[in-house]
Short mmCIF file of C-alpha atoms in Angstrom, two decimals:
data_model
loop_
_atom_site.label_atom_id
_atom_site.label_comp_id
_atom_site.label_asym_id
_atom_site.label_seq_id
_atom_site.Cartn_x
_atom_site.Cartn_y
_atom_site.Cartn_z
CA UNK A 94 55.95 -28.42 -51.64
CA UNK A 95 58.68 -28.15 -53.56
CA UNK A 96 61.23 -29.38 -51.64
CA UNK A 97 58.82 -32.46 -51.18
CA UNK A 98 58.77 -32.61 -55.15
CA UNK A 99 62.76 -32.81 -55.21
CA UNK A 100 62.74 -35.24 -52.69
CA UNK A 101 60.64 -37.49 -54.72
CA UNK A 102 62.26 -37.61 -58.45
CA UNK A 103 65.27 -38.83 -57.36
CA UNK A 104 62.98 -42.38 -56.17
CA UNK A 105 60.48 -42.15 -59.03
CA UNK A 106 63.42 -41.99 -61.79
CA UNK A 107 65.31 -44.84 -60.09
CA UNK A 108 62.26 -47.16 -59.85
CA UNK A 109 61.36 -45.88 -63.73
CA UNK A 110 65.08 -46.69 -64.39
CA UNK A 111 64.40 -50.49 -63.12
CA UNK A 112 61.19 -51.11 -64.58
CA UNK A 113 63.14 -49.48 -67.95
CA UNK A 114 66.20 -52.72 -67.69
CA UNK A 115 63.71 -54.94 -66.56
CA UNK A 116 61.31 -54.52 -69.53
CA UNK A 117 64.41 -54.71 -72.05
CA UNK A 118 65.30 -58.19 -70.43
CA UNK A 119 61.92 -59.40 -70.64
CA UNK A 120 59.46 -59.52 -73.77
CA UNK A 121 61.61 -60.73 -76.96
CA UNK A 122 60.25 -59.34 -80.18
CA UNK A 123 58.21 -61.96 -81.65
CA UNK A 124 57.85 -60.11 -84.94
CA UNK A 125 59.16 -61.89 -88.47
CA UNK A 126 62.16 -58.80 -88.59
CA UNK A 127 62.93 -58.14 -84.85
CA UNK A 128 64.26 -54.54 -84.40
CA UNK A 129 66.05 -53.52 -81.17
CA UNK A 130 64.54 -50.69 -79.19
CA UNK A 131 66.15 -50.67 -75.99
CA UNK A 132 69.88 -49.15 -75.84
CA UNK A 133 72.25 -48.37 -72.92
CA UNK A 134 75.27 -45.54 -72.84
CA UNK A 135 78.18 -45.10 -70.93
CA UNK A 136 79.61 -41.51 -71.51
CA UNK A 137 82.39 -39.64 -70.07
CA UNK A 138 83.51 -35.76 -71.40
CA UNK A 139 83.97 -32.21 -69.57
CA UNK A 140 81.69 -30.48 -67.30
CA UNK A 141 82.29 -27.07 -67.15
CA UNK A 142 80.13 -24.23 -65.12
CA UNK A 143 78.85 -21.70 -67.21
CA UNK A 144 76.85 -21.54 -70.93
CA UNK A 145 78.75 -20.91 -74.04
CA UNK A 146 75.50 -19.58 -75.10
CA UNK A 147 76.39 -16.31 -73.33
CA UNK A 148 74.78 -15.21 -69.89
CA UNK A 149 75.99 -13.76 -66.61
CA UNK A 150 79.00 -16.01 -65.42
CA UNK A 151 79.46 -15.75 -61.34
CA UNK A 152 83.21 -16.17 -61.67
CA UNK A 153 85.91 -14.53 -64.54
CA UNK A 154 87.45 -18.29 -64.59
CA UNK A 155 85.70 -21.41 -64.87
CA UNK A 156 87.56 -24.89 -64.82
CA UNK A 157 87.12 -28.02 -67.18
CA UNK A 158 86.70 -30.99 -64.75
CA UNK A 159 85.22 -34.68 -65.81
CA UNK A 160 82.72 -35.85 -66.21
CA UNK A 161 80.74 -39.13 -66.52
CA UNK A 162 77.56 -40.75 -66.96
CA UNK A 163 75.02 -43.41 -68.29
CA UNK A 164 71.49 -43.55 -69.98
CA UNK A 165 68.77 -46.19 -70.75
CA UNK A 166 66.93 -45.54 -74.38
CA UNK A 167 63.47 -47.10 -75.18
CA UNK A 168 63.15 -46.06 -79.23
CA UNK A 169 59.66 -45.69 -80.44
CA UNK A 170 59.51 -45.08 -83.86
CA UNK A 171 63.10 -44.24 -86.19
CA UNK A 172 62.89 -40.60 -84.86
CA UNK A 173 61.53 -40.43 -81.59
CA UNK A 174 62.88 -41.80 -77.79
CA UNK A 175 62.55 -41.32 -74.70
CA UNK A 176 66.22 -41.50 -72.58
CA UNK A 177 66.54 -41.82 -69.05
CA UNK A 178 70.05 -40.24 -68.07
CA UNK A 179 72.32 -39.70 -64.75
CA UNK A 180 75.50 -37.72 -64.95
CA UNK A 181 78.04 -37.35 -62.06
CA UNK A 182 81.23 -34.93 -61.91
CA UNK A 183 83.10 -31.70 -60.60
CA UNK A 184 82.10 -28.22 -61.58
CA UNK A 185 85.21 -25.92 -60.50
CA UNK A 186 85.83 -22.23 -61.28
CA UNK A 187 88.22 -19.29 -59.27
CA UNK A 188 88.60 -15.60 -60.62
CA UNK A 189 92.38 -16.15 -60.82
CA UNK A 190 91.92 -14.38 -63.93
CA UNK A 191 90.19 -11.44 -65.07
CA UNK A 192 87.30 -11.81 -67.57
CA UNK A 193 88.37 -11.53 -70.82
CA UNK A 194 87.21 -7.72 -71.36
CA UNK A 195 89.79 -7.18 -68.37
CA UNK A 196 87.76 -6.45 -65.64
CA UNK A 197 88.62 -7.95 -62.21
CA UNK A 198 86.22 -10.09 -60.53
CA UNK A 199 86.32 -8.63 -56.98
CA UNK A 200 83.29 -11.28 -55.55
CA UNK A 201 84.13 -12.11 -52.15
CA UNK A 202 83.95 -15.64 -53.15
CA UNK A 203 87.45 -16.57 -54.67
CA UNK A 204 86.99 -19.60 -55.99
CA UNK A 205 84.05 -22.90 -55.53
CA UNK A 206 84.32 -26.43 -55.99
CA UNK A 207 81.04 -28.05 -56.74
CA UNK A 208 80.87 -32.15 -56.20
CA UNK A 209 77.73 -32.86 -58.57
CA UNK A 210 76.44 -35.90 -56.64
CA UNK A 211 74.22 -36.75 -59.85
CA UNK A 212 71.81 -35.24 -62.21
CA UNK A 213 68.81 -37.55 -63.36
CA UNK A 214 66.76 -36.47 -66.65
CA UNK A 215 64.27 -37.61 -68.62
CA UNK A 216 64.69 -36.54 -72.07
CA UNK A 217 62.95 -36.74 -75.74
CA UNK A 218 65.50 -37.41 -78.41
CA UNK A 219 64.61 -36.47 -82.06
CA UNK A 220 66.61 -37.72 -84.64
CA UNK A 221 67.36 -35.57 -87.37
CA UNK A 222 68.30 -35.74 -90.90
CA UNK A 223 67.85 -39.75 -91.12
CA UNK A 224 66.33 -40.24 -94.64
CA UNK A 225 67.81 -41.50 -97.48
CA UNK A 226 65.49 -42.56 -100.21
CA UNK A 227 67.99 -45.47 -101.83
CA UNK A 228 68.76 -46.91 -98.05
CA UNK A 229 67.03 -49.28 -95.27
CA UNK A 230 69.38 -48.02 -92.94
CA UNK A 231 71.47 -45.03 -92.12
CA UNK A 232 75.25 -44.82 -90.01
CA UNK A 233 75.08 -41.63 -89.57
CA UNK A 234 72.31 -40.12 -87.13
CA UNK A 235 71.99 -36.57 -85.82
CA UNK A 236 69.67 -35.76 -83.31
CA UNK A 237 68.65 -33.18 -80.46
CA UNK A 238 67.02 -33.36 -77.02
CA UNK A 239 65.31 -31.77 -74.35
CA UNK A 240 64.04 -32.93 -71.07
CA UNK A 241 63.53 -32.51 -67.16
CA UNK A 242 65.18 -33.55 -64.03
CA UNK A 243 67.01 -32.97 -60.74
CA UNK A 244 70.14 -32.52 -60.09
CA UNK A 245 71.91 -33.24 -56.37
CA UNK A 246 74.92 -31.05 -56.30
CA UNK A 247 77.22 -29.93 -52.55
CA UNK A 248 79.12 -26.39 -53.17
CA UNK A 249 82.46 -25.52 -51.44
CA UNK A 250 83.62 -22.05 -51.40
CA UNK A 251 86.91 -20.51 -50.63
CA UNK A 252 86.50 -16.53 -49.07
CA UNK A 253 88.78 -14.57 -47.23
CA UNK A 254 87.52 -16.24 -44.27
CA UNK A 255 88.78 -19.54 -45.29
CA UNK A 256 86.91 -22.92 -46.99
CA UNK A 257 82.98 -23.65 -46.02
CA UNK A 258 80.27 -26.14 -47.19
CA UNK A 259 76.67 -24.90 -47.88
CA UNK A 260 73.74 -26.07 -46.62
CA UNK A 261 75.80 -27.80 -43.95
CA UNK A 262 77.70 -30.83 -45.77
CA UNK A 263 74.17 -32.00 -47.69
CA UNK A 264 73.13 -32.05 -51.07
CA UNK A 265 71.32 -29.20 -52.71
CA UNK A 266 68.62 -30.52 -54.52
CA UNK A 267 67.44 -27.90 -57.99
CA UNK A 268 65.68 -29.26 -60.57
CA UNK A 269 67.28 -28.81 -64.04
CA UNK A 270 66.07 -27.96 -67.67
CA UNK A 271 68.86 -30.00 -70.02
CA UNK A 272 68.98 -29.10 -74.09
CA UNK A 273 70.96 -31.25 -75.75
CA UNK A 274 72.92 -31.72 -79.46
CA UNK A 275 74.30 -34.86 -80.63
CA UNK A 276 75.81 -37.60 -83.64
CA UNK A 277 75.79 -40.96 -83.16
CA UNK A 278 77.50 -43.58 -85.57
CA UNK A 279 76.63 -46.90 -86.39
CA UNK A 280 79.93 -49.33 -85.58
CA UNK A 281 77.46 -52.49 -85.67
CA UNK A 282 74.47 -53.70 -85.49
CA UNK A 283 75.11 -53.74 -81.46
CA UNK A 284 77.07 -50.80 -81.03
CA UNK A 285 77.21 -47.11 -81.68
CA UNK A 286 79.62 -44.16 -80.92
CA UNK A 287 77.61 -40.98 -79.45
CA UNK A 288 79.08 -37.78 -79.27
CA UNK A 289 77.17 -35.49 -77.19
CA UNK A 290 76.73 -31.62 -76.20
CA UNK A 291 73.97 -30.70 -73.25
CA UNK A 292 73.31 -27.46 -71.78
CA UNK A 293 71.79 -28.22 -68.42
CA UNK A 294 69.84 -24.92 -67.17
CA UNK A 295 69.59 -24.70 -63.04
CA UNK A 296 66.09 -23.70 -60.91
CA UNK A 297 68.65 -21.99 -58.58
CA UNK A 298 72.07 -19.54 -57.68
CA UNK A 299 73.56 -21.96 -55.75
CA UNK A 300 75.72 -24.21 -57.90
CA UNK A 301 78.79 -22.16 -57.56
CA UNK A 302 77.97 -20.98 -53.83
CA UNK A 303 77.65 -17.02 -55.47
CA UNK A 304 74.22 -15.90 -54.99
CA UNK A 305 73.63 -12.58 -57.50
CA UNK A 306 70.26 -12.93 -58.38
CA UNK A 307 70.09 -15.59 -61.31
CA UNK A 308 69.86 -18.98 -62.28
CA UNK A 309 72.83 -21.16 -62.79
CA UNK A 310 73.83 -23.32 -66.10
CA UNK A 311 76.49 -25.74 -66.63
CA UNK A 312 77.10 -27.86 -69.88
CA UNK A 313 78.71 -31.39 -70.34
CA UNK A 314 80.36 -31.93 -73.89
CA UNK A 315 80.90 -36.13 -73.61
CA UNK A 316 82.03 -38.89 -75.89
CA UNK A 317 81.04 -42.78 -75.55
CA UNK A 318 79.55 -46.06 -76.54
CA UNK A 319 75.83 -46.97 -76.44
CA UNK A 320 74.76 -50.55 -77.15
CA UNK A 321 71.49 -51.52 -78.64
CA UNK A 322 70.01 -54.77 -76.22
CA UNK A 323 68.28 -57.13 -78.46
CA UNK A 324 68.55 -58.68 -81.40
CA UNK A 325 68.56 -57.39 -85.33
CA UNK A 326 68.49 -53.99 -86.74
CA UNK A 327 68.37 -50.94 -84.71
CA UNK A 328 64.94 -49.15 -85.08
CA UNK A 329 66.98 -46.60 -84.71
CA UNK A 330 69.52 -46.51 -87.75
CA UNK A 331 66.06 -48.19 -89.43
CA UNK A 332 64.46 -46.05 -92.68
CA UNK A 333 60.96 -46.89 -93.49
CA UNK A 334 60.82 -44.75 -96.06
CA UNK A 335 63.30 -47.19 -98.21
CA UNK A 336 61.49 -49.94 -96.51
CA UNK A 337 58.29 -48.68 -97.66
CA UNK A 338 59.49 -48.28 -101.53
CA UNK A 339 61.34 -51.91 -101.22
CA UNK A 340 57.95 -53.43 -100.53
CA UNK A 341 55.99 -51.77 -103.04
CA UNK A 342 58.75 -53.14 -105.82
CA UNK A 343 58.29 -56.90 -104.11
CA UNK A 344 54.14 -56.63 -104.04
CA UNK A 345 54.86 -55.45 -107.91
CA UNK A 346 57.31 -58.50 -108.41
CA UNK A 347 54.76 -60.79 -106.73
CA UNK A 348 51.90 -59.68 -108.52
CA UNK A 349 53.64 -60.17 -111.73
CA UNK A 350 54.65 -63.69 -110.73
CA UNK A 351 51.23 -64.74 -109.74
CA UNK A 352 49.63 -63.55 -113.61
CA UNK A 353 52.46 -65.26 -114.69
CA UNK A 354 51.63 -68.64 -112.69
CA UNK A 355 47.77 -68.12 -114.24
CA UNK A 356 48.77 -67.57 -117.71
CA UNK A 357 51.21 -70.80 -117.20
CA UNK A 358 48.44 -72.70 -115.38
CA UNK A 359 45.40 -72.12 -117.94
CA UNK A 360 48.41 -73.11 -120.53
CA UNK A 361 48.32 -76.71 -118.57
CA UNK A 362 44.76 -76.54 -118.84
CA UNK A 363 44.33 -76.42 -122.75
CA UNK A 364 46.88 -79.00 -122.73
CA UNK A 365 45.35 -81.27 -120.22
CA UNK A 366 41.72 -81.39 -121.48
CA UNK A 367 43.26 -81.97 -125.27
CA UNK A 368 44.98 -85.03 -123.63
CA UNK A 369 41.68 -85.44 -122.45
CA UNK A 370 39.69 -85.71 -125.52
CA UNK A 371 42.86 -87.73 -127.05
CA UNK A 372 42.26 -90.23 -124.15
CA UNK A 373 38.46 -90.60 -124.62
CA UNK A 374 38.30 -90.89 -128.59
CA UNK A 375 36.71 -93.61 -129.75
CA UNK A 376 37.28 -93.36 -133.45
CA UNK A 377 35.21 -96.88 -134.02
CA UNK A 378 32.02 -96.14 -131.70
CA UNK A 379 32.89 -99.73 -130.20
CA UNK A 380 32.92 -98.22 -126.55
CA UNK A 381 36.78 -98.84 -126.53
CA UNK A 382 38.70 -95.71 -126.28
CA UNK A 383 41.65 -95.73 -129.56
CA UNK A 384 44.36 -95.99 -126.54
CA UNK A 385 43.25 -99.21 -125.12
CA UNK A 386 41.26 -100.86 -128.32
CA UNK A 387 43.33 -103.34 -129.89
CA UNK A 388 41.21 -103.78 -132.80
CA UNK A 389 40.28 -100.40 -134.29
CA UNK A 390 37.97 -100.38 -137.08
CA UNK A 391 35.51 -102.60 -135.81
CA UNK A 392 31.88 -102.68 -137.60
CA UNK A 393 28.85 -100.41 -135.91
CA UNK A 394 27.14 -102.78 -133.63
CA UNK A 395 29.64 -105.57 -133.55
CA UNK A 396 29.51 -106.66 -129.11
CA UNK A 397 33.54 -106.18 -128.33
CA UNK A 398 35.70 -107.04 -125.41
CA UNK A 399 37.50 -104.85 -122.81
CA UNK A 400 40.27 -104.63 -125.27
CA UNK A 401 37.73 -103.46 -127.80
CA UNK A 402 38.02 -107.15 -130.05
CA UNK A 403 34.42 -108.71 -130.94
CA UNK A 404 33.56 -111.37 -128.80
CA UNK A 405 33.76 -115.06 -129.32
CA UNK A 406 30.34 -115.76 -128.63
CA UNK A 407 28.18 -116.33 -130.97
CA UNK A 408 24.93 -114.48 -129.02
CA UNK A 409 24.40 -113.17 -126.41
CA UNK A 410 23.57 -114.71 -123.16
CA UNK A 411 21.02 -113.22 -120.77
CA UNK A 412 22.05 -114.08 -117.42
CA UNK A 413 19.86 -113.05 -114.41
CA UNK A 414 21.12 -110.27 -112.99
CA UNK A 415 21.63 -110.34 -108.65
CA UNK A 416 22.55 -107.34 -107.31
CA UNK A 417 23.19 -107.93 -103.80
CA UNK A 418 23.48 -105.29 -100.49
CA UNK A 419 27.38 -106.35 -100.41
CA UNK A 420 27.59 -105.39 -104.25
CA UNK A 421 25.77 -101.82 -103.87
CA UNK A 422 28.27 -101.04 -100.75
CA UNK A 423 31.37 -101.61 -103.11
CA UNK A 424 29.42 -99.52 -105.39
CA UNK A 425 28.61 -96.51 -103.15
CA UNK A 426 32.00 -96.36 -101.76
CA UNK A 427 33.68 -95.95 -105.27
CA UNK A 428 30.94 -92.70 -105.13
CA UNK A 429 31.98 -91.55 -101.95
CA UNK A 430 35.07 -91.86 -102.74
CA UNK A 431 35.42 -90.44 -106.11
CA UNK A 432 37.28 -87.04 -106.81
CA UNK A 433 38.09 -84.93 -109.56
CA UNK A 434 40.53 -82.24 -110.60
CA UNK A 435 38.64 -78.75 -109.83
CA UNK A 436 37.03 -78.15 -113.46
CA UNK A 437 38.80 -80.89 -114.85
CA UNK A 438 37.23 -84.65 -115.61
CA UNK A 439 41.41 -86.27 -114.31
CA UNK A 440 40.27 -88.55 -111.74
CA UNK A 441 42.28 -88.22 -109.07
CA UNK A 442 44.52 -91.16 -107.15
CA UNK A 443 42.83 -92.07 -103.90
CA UNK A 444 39.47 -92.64 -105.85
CA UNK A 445 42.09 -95.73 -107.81
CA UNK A 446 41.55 -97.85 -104.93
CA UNK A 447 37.42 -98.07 -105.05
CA UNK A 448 37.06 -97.75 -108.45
CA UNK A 449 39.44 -101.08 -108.50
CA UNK A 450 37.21 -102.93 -106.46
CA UNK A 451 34.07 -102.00 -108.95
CA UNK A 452 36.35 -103.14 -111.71
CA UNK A 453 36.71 -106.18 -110.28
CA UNK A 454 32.93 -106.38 -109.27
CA UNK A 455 31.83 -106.27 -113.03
CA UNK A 456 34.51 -108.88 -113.88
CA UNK A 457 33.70 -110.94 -111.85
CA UNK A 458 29.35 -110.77 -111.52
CA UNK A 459 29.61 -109.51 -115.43
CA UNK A 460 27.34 -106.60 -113.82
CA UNK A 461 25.93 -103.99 -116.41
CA UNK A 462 26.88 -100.65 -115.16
CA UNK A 463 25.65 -97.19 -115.99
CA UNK A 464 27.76 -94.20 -115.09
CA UNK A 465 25.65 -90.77 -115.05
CA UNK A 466 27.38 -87.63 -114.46
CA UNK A 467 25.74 -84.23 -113.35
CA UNK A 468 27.20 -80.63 -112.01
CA UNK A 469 25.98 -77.97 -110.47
CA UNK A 470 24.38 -74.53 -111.94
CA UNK A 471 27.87 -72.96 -112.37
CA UNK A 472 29.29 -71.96 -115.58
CA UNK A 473 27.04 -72.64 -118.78
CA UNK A 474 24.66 -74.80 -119.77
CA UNK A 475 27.04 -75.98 -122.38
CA UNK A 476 29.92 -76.34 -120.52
CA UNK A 477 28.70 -77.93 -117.50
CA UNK A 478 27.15 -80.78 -120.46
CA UNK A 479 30.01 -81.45 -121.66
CA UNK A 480 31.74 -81.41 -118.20
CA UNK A 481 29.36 -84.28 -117.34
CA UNK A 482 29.42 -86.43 -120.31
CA UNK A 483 33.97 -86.23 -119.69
CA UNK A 484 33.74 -86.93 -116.23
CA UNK A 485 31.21 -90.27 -116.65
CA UNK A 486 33.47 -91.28 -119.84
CA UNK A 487 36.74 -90.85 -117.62
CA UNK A 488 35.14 -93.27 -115.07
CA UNK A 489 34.37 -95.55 -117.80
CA UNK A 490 37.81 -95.75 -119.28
CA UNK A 491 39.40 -96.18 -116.00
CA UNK A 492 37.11 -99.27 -115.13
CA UNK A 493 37.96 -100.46 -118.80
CA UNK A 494 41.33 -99.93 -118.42
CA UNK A 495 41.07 -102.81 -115.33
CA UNK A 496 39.49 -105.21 -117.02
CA UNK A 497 35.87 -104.30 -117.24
CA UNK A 498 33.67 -105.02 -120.22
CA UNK A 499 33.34 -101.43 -122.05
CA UNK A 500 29.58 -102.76 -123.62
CA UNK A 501 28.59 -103.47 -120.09
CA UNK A 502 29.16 -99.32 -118.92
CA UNK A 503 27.11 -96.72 -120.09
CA UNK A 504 28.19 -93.37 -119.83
CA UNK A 505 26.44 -90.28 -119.98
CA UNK A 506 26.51 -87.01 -119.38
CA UNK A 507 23.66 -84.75 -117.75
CA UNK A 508 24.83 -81.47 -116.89
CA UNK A 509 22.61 -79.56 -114.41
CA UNK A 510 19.73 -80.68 -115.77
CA UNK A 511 19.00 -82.93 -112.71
CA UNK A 512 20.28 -81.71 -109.51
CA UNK A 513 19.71 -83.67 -106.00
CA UNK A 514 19.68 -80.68 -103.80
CA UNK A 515 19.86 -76.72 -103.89
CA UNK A 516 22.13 -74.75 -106.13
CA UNK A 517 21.99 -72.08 -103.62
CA UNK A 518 24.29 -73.31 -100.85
CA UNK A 519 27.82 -74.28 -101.39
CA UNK A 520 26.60 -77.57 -99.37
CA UNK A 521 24.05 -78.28 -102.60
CA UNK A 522 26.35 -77.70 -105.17
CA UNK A 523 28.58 -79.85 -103.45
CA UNK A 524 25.86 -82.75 -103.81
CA UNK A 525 24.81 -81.67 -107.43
CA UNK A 526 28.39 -82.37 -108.36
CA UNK A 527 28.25 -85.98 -108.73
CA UNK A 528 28.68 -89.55 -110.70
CA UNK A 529 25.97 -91.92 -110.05
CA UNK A 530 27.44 -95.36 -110.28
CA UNK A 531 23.57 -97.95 -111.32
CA UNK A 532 24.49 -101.85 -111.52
CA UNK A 533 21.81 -103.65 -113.37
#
């Protein structure tokens, strides 16, 4: 079983491997701040057959050989990872020289040179010591890992026989418990330098040849380059804890901004509805608002113009009045049509057009008109009154202001007094809020 087990890493890591590249090729961040998450190292450093950690060595002189090896890095969060890696190398070591208490190694294995055909681990890699409360990101990283894997290794041994391969020329398959130290420094936003230290711990005694009843270690001490696919930051090198506090000060900056857009817009308010009530006064009750009457001070009663002057005719002349279905249509689409500023009685521009063509209506026909404006049930009583009566006058002074006889318009204001529909709906308010336009 567990030969079968061996047997079968080796495939499942290479096909994990592929799926691993293929994935970073594929699927471009599509967030606002992409962050890269997939990295690849190349390494190279000394592999050397025993543990500095201490433990029973099989030979009194083990050799520094090199080393070399690559990893793919999928980054899930700043601190944690997941790292596929595959190291290949020598592992060498004679008792040429006695240990260094002085005691002669008399094995009857002189010497073994080990080909390490590769090693394949999957590891966890925590970052360490990565936050710094004043910065988004860090250059500096520090981390440690720990994994599983295999490792396919062939041992030569020198005796007093001569030279020999084990297990006939193949490749010893073991698996392998690596425990790993590291730094790694930002150069760019692309590329880091990685200096590693891993302790690889052997299910076996047979990766110096030298059975004696225990399991083998060898460590790899590396340098290299690993390069972040992608593009922006590193999640990696990223600190949300800066990130975090930078936000809170922009959501404080924003929400200090937006009182101060209220404060400025109920400022333009006030000053709007003054220019309002400036626009509208009527200081002679002629019907002619001061702005457009060019004779103020005329008498109570005295029948004036559109330009507020008393008319040339000495009485009045009743005229029947014909109000035809062409006549109510130019009417009804000046209603549709008309729009205010929210709260405001400003009519806005693309009710011009209509109200034009009513203008020209009561030039032309000397119609009577009478304007009634109404709301709906929100706000006061008073307010929505007053509302009423500003929005019917505004309608009024605009049709003046094109020509139209200001004694032929009535305006007046109704408040909510006389809705047309439900004030329980949005739909109903919507229809409460109105100016009815009545030619007569």
């Amino acid at each position: 079983m567990k030969l079968q087990l061996l047997k079968m890493l080796p495939v499942a890591m290479t096909g994990l491997l592929i799926g691993s590249v293929a994935s970073a090729q594929e699927s471009p961040t599509t967030t606002a701040t992409p962050l890269r998450t997939w990295s690849i190292g190349v390494n190279a450093g000394v592999l050397t057959p025993l543990s500095p950690l201490g433990g029973k060595n099989d030979f009194s002189n083990n050799k520094s050989s090199l080393g070399y090896g690559l990893y793919i890095k999928k980054q899930f969060t700043p601190y944690f990872s997941l790292r596929l890696d595959g190291v290949r190398g020598k592992l060498k070591g004679d008792n040429t020289e006695p240990y260094e208490s002085g005691l002669v190694n008399n094995s009857p294995v002189k010497a073994f040179d080990t080909q390490l055909s590769y090693s394949g681990s999957l590891n966890a890699v925590v970052n360490m010591f990565n936050i710094d409360m004043f910065k988004k990101e860090n250059t500096l990283q520090l981390y440690a890992s720990a994994g599983a894997g295999i490792a396919a290794y062939q041992p030569t041994i020198t005796t007093a026989a001569g030279t020999s391969t084990l297990n006939g020329g193949d490749n010893i398959h073991e698996l392998i418990i690596p425990v790993g130290l590291g730094a790694k420094f930002k150069i760019s936003d692309a590329i880091n330098f990685d200096l590693g230290w891993t302790i690889n711990f052997v299910d076996g005694d047979n990766l110096d040849g030298y059975y004696r009843n225990g399991s083998d270690k060898y460590n790899y001490a590396y340098a290299g380059l690993e390069f972040a696919l992608g593009s922006g930051k590193q999640l990696a090198f990223h600190n949300p804890v800066a990130l975090t506090y930078d936000e809170a000060l922009k959501a404080k900056e924003t929400a200090e901004g937006l009182k101060s857009d209220l404060n400025a817009q109920k400022a333009d308010n006030a000053k709007l509805r003054s220019e309002l009530n400036d626009l509208l006064k009527d200081s002679d009750g002629d019907g002619v608002a001061d702005k457009l009457d060019k004779c103020p001070d005329t008498p109570a009663g005295t029948v004036v113009d559109g330009a507020g002057c008393p008319l040339k005719t000495p009485e009045k002349v009743v005229e029947k009045v014909i109000v035809t279905e062409e006549d109510r249509k130019v009417v009804n689409e000046a209603i549709k049509n008309l729009e205010f500023d929210l709260g405001k009685a400003t009519i806005r521009a693309k009710s011009f057009a209509s109200l034009n063509r009513v203008a020209a209506l009561l030039i032309q026909k000397n119609f009577s008109l009478k304007l009634a404006g109404h709301t709906d049930n929100t706000g006061s009583k008073e307010l929505n009154l007053r509302l009423s009566k500003e929005r019917a006058e505004s309608v009024k002074a605009y049709l003046v202001s094109q020509g139209a006889n200001a004694s032929r318009i009535e305006a007046t204001g109704y408040g909510m007094g006389q809705p047309i529909a439900t004030n329980k709906t949005a739909a109903g308010r919507q229809q409460n809020r109105r100016v009815e336009f009545t030619l007569y």
